[in-house]
Amino acid sequence: LLLGAVPYAAGPPPAAPAVPPVEPPFFATQGAEGQLPPVAQRLPEEPRVVTFDAPGTEIGKPGGTLRILMAKPRDTRMMVVYGYARLVVYDRHYDIVPDILKSIDVTDDRIFTFHLRKGMKWSDGAPFTTEDFRFFWQDMAENKKVSPSGVPREMTVDGVPAKVTFIDKWTVRYEWPKPNPGFLPALAGPSPLYIYKPAHYLKKFHAKYQDPKKLAEMVKKAKRHNWAALLNRKDEQYRNDNPDEPTLEPWVLKTHPPSQRFVFE
């Protein structure tokens, strides 16, 4: 478990864990020294729980080191594929089920209401809420400087973009006049459609939220053409090569590129 990163990876979520959560050995020292809050405080109120009901499945032993040989530095993105943390995922029966999300209400493949897990956090401990969805939609996808080509094609039907309603801190709705059956599969894919961003981190690179003078200095230091280019470079959830960007992935990059060896924790 890493500060609320998706703690379990398969099976429908029960109302609550059957047993109290146990601190993973890797974080035992940090917890004992007060560097991290207790594991129960790092989890969402209703974390997803794996049920080992399939033949041959059992709980493994936490800890250890996994070494992987990759061809190029850009293959840091493969950790996103292997980690498979998504709003929704394919289960062992190839059905799409909630993962990061607590639940989904779907009407006629046209209206999708997402319910978030209260208390879930980004890898840096910041709350994961619908503000992260709003920031992506209003401040990035609908901003021509950030997204010159407009909103993602998966979020349009016959050229009509989604109507997005941010109902409350934990609920967001996407609606189209006609069915959009490809929406959930796009979220569950190996290279997923990201409709949320770590707003608390990316706002510092956005002209709407940052002091112009300070932002200009950051753009110059990063050798980017403008603030939008800087923002897009800092936001690399799939490329996964910015260790400063908070994540919901189970493996968190700790190495700044360029490097011939990348460490994920």
Short mmCIF file of N, CA, C and O in Angstrom, two decimals, residues 195-261:
data_model
loop_
_atom_site.label_atom_id
_atom_site.label_comp_id
_atom_site.label_asym_id
_atom_site.label_seq_id
_atom_site.Cartn_x
_atom_site.Cartn_y
_atom_site.Cartn_z
N ILE A 195 -8.93 10.81 -17.59
CA ILE A 195 -9.90 11.90 -17.48
C ILE A 195 -9.80 12.58 -16.11
O ILE A 195 -10.68 13.31 -15.72
N TYR A 196 -8.71 12.33 -15.43
CA TYR A 196 -8.43 12.97 -14.15
C TYR A 196 -6.94 13.31 -14.12
O TYR A 196 -6.12 12.65 -14.77
N LYS A 197 -6.60 14.34 -13.37
CA LYS A 197 -5.21 14.77 -13.24
C LYS A 197 -4.96 15.16 -11.78
O LYS A 197 -5.89 15.54 -11.07
N PRO A 198 -3.69 15.10 -11.32
CA PRO A 198 -3.38 15.57 -9.96
C PRO A 198 -3.43 17.10 -9.94
O PRO A 198 -2.40 17.78 -10.10
N ALA A 199 -4.61 17.65 -9.77
CA ALA A 199 -4.82 19.09 -9.87
C ALA A 199 -3.93 19.88 -8.92
O ALA A 199 -3.39 20.93 -9.28
N HIS A 200 -3.77 19.38 -7.70
CA HIS A 200 -2.98 20.11 -6.71
C HIS A 200 -1.52 20.28 -7.14
O HIS A 200 -0.85 21.22 -6.74
N TYR A 201 -1.03 19.38 -7.98
CA TYR A 201 0.35 19.47 -8.48
C TYR A 201 0.42 20.29 -9.77
O TYR A 201 1.27 21.17 -9.90
N LEU A 202 -0.48 20.04 -10.71
CA LEU A 202 -0.40 20.67 -12.02
C LEU A 202 -0.84 22.13 -12.03
O LEU A 202 -0.47 22.89 -12.93
N LYS A 203 -1.62 22.56 -11.05
CA LYS A 203 -2.07 23.95 -11.02
C LYS A 203 -0.89 24.93 -10.95
O LYS A 203 -1.00 26.05 -11.44
N LYS A 204 0.21 24.51 -10.39
CA LYS A 204 1.36 25.41 -10.27
C LYS A 204 1.97 25.73 -11.64
O LYS A 204 2.76 26.68 -11.76
N PHE A 205 1.61 24.95 -12.68
CA PHE A 205 2.13 25.18 -14.03
C PHE A 205 1.06 25.75 -14.96
O PHE A 205 1.28 25.86 -16.16
N HIS A 206 -0.10 26.11 -14.41
CA HIS A 206 -1.22 26.60 -15.22
C HIS A 206 -1.39 28.10 -15.02
O HIS A 206 -1.40 28.61 -13.89
N ALA A 207 -1.55 28.84 -16.14
CA ALA A 207 -1.66 30.30 -16.09
C ALA A 207 -2.85 30.79 -15.28
O ALA A 207 -2.84 31.89 -14.75
N LYS A 208 -3.87 29.96 -15.15
CA LYS A 208 -5.07 30.35 -14.42
C LYS A 208 -4.82 30.41 -12.92
O LYS A 208 -5.50 31.14 -12.19
N TYR A 209 -3.82 29.66 -12.44
CA TYR A 209 -3.61 29.53 -11.01
C TYR A 209 -2.25 30.04 -10.52
O TYR A 209 -2.10 30.29 -9.33
N GLN A 210 -1.30 30.19 -11.42
CA GLN A 210 0.06 30.56 -11.01
C GLN A 210 0.35 32.04 -11.28
O GLN A 210 -0.18 32.64 -12.22
N ASP A 211 1.20 32.62 -10.44
CA ASP A 211 1.66 33.99 -10.64
C ASP A 211 2.40 34.09 -11.98
O ASP A 211 3.30 33.27 -12.24
N PRO A 212 2.03 35.02 -12.85
CA PRO A 212 2.63 35.12 -14.19
C PRO A 212 4.15 35.19 -14.19
O PRO A 212 4.82 34.54 -15.00
N LYS A 213 4.71 35.98 -13.29
CA LYS A 213 6.16 36.13 -13.25
C LYS A 213 6.84 34.82 -12.86
O LYS A 213 7.83 34.41 -13.47
N LYS A 214 6.30 34.16 -11.85
CA LYS A 214 6.88 32.90 -11.40
C LYS A 214 6.73 31.83 -12.48
O LYS A 214 7.65 31.03 -12.71
N LEU A 215 5.58 31.83 -13.15
CA LEU A 215 5.35 30.86 -14.20
C LEU A 215 6.32 31.08 -15.36
O LEU A 215 6.85 30.12 -15.94
N ALA A 216 6.55 32.33 -15.72
CA ALA A 216 7.48 32.65 -16.80
C ALA A 216 8.89 32.16 -16.46
O ALA A 216 9.62 31.67 -17.34
N GLU A 217 9.27 32.28 -15.21
CA GLU A 217 10.58 31.81 -14.78
C GLU A 217 10.69 30.29 -14.91
O GLU A 217 11.72 29.76 -15.34
N MET A 218 9.61 29.58 -14.57
CA MET A 218 9.62 28.12 -14.67
C MET A 218 9.68 27.68 -16.12
O MET A 218 10.36 26.72 -16.47
N VAL A 219 8.97 28.40 -16.99
CA VAL A 219 8.97 28.08 -18.42
C VAL A 219 10.38 28.25 -18.98
O VAL A 219 10.88 27.41 -19.74
N LYS A 220 11.04 29.35 -18.61
CA LYS A 220 12.39 29.63 -19.09
C LYS A 220 13.37 28.58 -18.58
O LYS A 220 14.22 28.07 -19.34
N LYS A 221 13.26 28.23 -17.31
CA LYS A 221 14.16 27.25 -16.72
C LYS A 221 13.99 25.88 -17.38
O LYS A 221 14.97 25.15 -17.59
N ALA A 222 12.76 25.53 -17.71
CA ALA A 222 12.48 24.23 -18.33
C ALA A 222 12.74 24.23 -19.83
O ALA A 222 12.63 23.18 -20.48
N LYS A 223 13.03 25.42 -20.40
CA LYS A 223 13.29 25.57 -21.83
C LYS A 223 12.10 25.12 -22.67
O LYS A 223 12.24 24.38 -23.65
N ARG A 224 10.92 25.57 -22.27
CA ARG A 224 9.70 25.28 -23.01
C ARG A 224 9.22 26.55 -23.71
O ARG A 224 9.58 27.67 -23.33
N HIS A 225 8.38 26.36 -24.73
CA HIS A 225 7.90 27.50 -25.52
C HIS A 225 6.95 28.38 -24.72
O HIS A 225 6.96 29.60 -24.86
N ASN A 226 6.12 27.76 -23.91
CA ASN A 226 5.13 28.51 -23.14
C ASN A 226 4.65 27.66 -21.96
O ASN A 226 5.09 26.52 -21.78
N TRP A 227 3.74 28.25 -21.18
CA TRP A 227 3.28 27.54 -19.98
C TRP A 227 2.50 26.28 -20.31
O TRP A 227 2.56 25.29 -19.57
N ALA A 228 1.77 26.27 -21.43
CA ALA A 228 0.99 25.09 -21.81
C ALA A 228 1.91 23.92 -22.14
O ALA A 228 1.63 22.76 -21.77
N ALA A 229 3.01 24.21 -22.82
CA ALA A 229 3.97 23.16 -23.14
C ALA A 229 4.61 22.62 -21.87
O ALA A 229 4.86 21.41 -21.74
N LEU A 230 4.88 23.50 -20.92
CA LEU A 230 5.44 23.08 -19.64
C LEU A 230 4.45 22.20 -18.89
O LEU A 230 4.82 21.15 -18.35
N LEU A 231 3.19 22.62 -18.86
CA LEU A 231 2.15 21.85 -18.18
C LEU A 231 2.03 20.45 -18.76
O LEU A 231 2.00 19.46 -18.02
N ASN A 232 1.98 20.36 -20.08
CA ASN A 232 1.85 19.05 -20.73
C ASN A 232 3.07 18.18 -20.50
O ASN A 232 2.95 16.95 -20.41
N ARG A 233 4.24 18.80 -20.39
CA ARG A 233 5.44 18.00 -20.12
C ARG A 233 5.45 17.48 -18.69
O ARG A 233 5.91 16.36 -18.43
N LYS A 234 4.96 18.28 -17.76
CA LYS A 234 4.92 17.84 -16.37
C LYS A 234 3.88 16.75 -16.15
O LYS A 234 4.00 15.94 -15.22
N ASP A 235 2.85 16.75 -16.99
CA ASP A 235 1.79 15.75 -16.87
C ASP A 235 2.09 14.57 -17.79
O ASP A 235 1.85 14.64 -19.00
N GLU A 236 2.65 13.53 -17.23
CA GLU A 236 3.02 12.35 -18.03
C GLU A 236 2.55 11.09 -17.31
O GLU A 236 3.35 10.23 -16.95
N GLN A 237 1.25 10.95 -17.10
CA GLN A 237 0.75 9.81 -16.33
C GLN A 237 1.03 8.48 -17.01
O GLN A 237 1.39 7.50 -16.36
N TYR A 238 0.87 8.42 -18.33
CA TYR A 238 1.15 7.16 -19.03
C TYR A 238 2.64 7.02 -19.33
O TYR A 238 3.23 5.96 -19.10
N ARG A 239 3.27 8.07 -19.82
CA ARG A 239 4.70 8.02 -20.09
C ARG A 239 5.47 7.73 -18.81
O ARG A 239 6.52 7.07 -18.83
N ASN A 240 4.99 8.24 -17.70
CA ASN A 240 5.48 7.86 -16.37
C ASN A 240 6.97 8.13 -16.19
O ASN A 240 7.70 7.28 -15.69
N ASP A 241 7.41 9.32 -16.60
CA ASP A 241 8.82 9.63 -16.45
C ASP A 241 9.05 10.91 -15.63
O ASP A 241 10.12 11.49 -15.68
N ASN A 242 8.03 11.34 -14.90
CA ASN A 242 8.17 12.49 -14.02
C ASN A 242 7.92 12.05 -12.59
O ASN A 242 6.78 11.96 -12.14
N PRO A 243 8.99 11.78 -11.82
CA PRO A 243 8.80 11.30 -10.44
C PRO A 243 8.19 12.33 -9.51
O PRO A 243 7.78 11.99 -8.40
N ASP A 244 8.11 13.59 -9.95
CA ASP A 244 7.51 14.62 -9.11
C ASP A 244 5.98 14.64 -9.21
O ASP A 244 5.31 15.21 -8.34
N GLU A 245 5.44 14.02 -10.25
CA GLU A 245 3.99 14.03 -10.43
C GLU A 245 3.34 12.94 -9.58
O GLU A 245 3.68 11.76 -9.73
N PRO A 246 2.43 13.29 -8.69
CA PRO A 246 1.73 12.28 -7.89
C PRO A 246 0.99 11.30 -8.79
O PRO A 246 0.58 11.63 -9.91
N THR A 247 0.81 10.09 -8.30
CA THR A 247 0.20 9.03 -9.11
C THR A 247 -0.76 8.20 -8.28
O THR A 247 -0.73 8.23 -7.04
N LEU A 248 -1.60 7.44 -8.97
CA LEU A 248 -2.46 6.45 -8.33
C LEU A 248 -1.97 5.04 -8.65
O LEU A 248 -2.63 4.06 -8.31
N GLU A 249 -0.83 4.96 -9.31
CA GLU A 249 -0.26 3.66 -9.65
C GLU A 249 0.31 2.98 -8.41
O GLU A 249 0.73 3.64 -7.46
N PRO A 250 0.36 1.64 -8.39
CA PRO A 250 0.95 0.93 -7.25
C PRO A 250 2.46 1.08 -7.18
O PRO A 250 3.04 0.99 -6.11
N TRP A 251 3.12 1.32 -8.34
CA TRP A 251 4.56 1.51 -8.37
C TRP A 251 4.86 2.97 -8.68
O TRP A 251 4.42 3.51 -9.69
N VAL A 252 5.64 3.63 -7.82
CA VAL A 252 5.92 5.05 -7.95
C VAL A 252 7.38 5.27 -8.34
O VAL A 252 8.30 4.80 -7.66
N LEU A 253 7.59 5.99 -9.45
CA LEU A 253 8.94 6.25 -9.94
C LEU A 253 9.70 7.15 -8.96
O LEU A 253 9.18 8.16 -8.50
N LYS A 254 10.95 6.79 -8.68
CA LYS A 254 11.78 7.57 -7.76
C LYS A 254 13.02 8.15 -8.44
O LYS A 254 13.77 8.89 -7.82
N THR A 255 13.24 7.81 -9.71
CA THR A 255 14.44 8.23 -10.43
C THR A 255 14.12 9.31 -11.45
O THR A 255 13.22 9.14 -12.28
N HIS A 256 14.88 10.40 -11.41
CA HIS A 256 14.73 11.45 -12.42
C HIS A 256 15.53 11.07 -13.67
O HIS A 256 16.72 10.76 -13.57
N PRO A 257 14.90 11.11 -14.84
CA PRO A 257 15.67 10.85 -16.06
C PRO A 257 16.57 12.03 -16.40
O PRO A 257 16.32 13.14 -15.90
N PRO A 258 17.63 11.82 -17.19
CA PRO A 258 18.00 10.57 -17.86
C PRO A 258 18.73 9.62 -16.90
O PRO A 258 19.42 10.06 -15.98
N SER A 259 18.57 8.34 -17.16
CA SER A 259 19.22 7.33 -16.34
C SER A 259 19.18 5.99 -17.07
O SER A 259 18.31 5.76 -17.90
N GLN A 260 20.14 5.15 -16.76
CA GLN A 260 20.14 3.80 -17.33
C GLN A 260 19.47 2.81 -16.37
O GLN A 260 19.23 1.67 -16.75
N ARG A 261 19.19 3.29 -15.17
CA ARG A 261 18.53 2.43 -14.17
C ARG A 261 17.44 3.24 -13.49
O ARG A 261 17.71 4.32 -12.95
#
